[in-house]
mmCIF file of C-alpha atoms in Angstrom:
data_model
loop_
_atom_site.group_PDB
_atom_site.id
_atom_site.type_symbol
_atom_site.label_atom_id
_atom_site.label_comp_id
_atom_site.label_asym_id
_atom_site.label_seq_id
_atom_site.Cartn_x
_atom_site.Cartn_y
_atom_site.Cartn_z
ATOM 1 C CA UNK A 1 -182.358 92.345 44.469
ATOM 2 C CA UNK A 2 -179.018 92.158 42.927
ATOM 3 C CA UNK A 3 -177.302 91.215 46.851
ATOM 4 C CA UNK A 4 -180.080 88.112 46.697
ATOM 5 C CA UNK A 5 -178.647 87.432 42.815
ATOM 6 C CA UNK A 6 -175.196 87.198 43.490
ATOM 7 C CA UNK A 7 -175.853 85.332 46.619
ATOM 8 C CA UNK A 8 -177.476 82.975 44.256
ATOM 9 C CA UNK A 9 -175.165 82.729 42.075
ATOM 10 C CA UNK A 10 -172.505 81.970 44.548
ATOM 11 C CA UNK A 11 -174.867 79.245 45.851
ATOM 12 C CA UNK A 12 -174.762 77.900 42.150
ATOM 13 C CA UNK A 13 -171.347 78.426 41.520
ATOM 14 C CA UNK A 14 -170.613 76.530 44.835
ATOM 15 C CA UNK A 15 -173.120 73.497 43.687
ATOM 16 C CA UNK A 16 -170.979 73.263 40.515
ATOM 17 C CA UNK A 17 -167.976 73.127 41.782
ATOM 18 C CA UNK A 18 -168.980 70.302 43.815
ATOM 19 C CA UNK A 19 -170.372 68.690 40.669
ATOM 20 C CA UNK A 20 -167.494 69.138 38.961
ATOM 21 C CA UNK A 21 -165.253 67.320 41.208
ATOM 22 C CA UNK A 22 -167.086 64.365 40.318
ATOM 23 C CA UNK A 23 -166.299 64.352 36.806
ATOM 24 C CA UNK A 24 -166.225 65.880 33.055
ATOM 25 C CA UNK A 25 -168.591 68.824 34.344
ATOM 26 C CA UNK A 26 -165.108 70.101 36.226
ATOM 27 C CA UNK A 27 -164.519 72.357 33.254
ATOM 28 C CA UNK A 28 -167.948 73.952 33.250
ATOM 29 C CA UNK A 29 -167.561 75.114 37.154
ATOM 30 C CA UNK A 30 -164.168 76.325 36.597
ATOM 31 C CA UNK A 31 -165.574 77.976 34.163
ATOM 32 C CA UNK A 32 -168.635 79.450 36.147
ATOM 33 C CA UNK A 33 -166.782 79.845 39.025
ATOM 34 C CA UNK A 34 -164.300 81.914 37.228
ATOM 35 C CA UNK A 35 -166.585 84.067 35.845
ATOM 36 C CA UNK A 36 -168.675 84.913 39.378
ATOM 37 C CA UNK A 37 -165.023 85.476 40.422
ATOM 38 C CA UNK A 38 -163.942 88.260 37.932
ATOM 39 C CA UNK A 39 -167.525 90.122 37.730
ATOM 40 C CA UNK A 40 -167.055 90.228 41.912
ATOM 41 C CA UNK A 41 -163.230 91.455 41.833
ATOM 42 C CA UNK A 42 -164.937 94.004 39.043
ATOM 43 C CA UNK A 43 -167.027 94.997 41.441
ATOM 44 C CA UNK A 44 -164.996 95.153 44.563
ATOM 45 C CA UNK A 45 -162.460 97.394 42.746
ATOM 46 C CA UNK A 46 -165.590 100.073 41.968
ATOM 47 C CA UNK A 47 -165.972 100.036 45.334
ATOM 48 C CA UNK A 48 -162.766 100.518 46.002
ATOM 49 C CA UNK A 49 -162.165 103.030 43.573
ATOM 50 C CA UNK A 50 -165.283 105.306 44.915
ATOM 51 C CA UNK A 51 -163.948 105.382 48.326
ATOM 52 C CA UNK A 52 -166.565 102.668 49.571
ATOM 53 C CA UNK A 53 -165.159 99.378 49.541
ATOM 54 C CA UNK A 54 -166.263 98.134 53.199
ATOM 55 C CA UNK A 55 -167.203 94.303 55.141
ATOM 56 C CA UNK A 56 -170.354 96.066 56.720
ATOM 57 C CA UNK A 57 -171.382 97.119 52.850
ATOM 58 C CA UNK A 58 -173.899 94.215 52.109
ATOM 59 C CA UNK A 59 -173.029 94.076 48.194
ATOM 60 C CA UNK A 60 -169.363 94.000 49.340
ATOM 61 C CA UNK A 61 -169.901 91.323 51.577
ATOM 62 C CA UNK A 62 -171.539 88.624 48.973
ATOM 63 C CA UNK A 63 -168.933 89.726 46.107
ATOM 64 C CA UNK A 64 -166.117 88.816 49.132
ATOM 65 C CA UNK A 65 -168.144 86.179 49.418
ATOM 66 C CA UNK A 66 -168.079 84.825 46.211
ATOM 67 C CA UNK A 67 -164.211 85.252 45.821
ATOM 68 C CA UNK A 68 -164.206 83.338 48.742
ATOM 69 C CA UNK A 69 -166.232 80.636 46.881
ATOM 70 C CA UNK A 70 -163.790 80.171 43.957
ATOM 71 C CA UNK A 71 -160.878 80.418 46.108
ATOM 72 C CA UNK A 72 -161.978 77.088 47.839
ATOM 73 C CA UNK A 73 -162.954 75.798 44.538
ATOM 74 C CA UNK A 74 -159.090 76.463 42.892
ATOM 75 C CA UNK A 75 -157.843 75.294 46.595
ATOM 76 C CA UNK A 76 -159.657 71.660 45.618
ATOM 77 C CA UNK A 77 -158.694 71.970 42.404
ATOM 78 C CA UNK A 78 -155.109 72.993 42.998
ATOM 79 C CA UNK A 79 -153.027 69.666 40.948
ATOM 80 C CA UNK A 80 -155.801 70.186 38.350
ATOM 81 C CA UNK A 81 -154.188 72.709 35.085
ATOM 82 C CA UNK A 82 -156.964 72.000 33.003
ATOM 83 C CA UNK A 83 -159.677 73.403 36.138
ATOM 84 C CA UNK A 84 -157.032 76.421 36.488
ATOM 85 C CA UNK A 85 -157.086 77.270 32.808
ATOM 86 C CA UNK A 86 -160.756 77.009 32.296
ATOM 87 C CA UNK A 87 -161.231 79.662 35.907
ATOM 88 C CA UNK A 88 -159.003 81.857 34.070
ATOM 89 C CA UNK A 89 -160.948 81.893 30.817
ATOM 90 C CA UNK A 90 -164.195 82.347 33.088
ATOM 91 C CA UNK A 91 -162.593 85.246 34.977
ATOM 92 C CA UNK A 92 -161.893 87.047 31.655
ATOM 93 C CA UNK A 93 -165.448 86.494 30.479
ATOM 94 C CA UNK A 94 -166.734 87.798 33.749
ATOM 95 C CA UNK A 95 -164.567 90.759 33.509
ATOM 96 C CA UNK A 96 -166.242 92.088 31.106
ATOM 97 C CA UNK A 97 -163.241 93.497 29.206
ATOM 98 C CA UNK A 98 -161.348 94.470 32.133
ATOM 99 C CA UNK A 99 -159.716 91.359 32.968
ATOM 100 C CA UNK A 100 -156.960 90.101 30.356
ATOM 101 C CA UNK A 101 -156.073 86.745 30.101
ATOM 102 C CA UNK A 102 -152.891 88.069 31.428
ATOM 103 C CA UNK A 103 -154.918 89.152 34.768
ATOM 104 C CA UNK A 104 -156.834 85.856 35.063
ATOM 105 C CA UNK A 105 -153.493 83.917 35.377
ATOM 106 C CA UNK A 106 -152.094 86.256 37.231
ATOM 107 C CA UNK A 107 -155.262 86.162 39.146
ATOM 108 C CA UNK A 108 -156.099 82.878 39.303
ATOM 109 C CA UNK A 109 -152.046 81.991 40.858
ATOM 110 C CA UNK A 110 -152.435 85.004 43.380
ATOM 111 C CA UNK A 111 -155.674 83.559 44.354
ATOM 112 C CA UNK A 112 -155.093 80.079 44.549
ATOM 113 C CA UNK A 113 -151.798 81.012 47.023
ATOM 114 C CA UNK A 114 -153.605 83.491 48.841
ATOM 115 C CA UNK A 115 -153.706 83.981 52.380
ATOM 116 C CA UNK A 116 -155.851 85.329 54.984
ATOM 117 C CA UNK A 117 -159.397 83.104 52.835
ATOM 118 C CA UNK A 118 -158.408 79.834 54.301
ATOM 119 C CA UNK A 119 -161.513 79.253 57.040
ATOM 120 C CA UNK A 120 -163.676 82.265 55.913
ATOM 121 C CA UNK A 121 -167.108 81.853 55.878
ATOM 122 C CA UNK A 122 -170.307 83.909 56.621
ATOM 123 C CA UNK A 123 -170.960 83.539 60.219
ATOM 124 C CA UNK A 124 -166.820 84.318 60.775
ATOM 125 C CA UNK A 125 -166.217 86.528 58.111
ATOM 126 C CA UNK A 126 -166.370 90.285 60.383
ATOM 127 C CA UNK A 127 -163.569 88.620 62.318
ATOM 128 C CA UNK A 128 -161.221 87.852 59.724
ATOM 129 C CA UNK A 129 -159.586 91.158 59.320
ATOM 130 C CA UNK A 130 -156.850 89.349 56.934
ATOM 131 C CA UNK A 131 -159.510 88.899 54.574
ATOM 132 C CA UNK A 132 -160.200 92.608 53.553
ATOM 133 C CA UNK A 133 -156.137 92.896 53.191
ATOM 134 C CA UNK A 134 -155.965 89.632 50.821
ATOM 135 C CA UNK A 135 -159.036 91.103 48.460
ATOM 136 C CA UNK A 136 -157.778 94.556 48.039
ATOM 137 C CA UNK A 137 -154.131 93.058 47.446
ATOM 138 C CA UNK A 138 -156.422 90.888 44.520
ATOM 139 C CA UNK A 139 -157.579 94.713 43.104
ATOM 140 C CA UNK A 140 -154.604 96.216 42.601
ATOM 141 C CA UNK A 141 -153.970 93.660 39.851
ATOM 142 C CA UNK A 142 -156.376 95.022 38.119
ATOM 143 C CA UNK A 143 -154.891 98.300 37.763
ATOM 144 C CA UNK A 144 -151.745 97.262 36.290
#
């Protein structure tokens, strides 16, 4: 149940973003987007932090998924500092107190010029081995 809400929510966040490229609502899906973000990279680094941070995990997979998702959403928004601000403030509300607004800058830059999510997708994702490397190298700035 909670793989089939995130999915969901990654679905939504995705629908926003497109929205938002449109117009005013731009703020809102950074926003959103930001926040599915930092509750995945939460996630991801308890995974990682028991020992069971894995592609093949199903739970893993849709939280990669959804940093995936706002990747491509800061990659369109890129020129945009009021869309970068506003998925910074999201990612600290969906940290749930354990991402700063110090992280989500940080975050938000190291995602934005990340490599190894360019091209990912579902059906491709088990191939992309550069993918794993780029989310865990996303976790350890949350231990800092």
């Amino acid at each position: 149940m909670k793989k089939i809400s995130l999915i969901m929510m990654f679905v939504a966040t995705l629908a926003m973003t497109s929205c938002g490229l449109m117009g005013s609502a731009t703020n809102t899906a950074a926003v959103s987007s930001g926040a599915a973000c930092g509750q995945a990279l939460i996630a991801l680094n308890n995974s990682k932090k028991a020992g069971t941070l894995a592609i093949t995990n199903p739970t893993d997979l849709s939280n990669i998924i959804v940093v995936i998702g706002a990747y491509n959403g800061l990659k369109a928004n890129k020129a945009d500092a009021t869309y970068k601000k506003a998925f910074a403030a999201g990612m600290v509300t969906g940290g749930t107190g354990n991402i700063t607004t110090t992280m989500a800058n940080n975050l938000t830059n190291s995602l934005l010029n990340a490599t190894g999510l360019d091209g990912v997708n579902t059906s491709n994702i088990q191939q992309k081995a550069q993918t794993v490397g780029t989310i865990i190298q996303l976790l350890g700035m949350l231990n800092q």
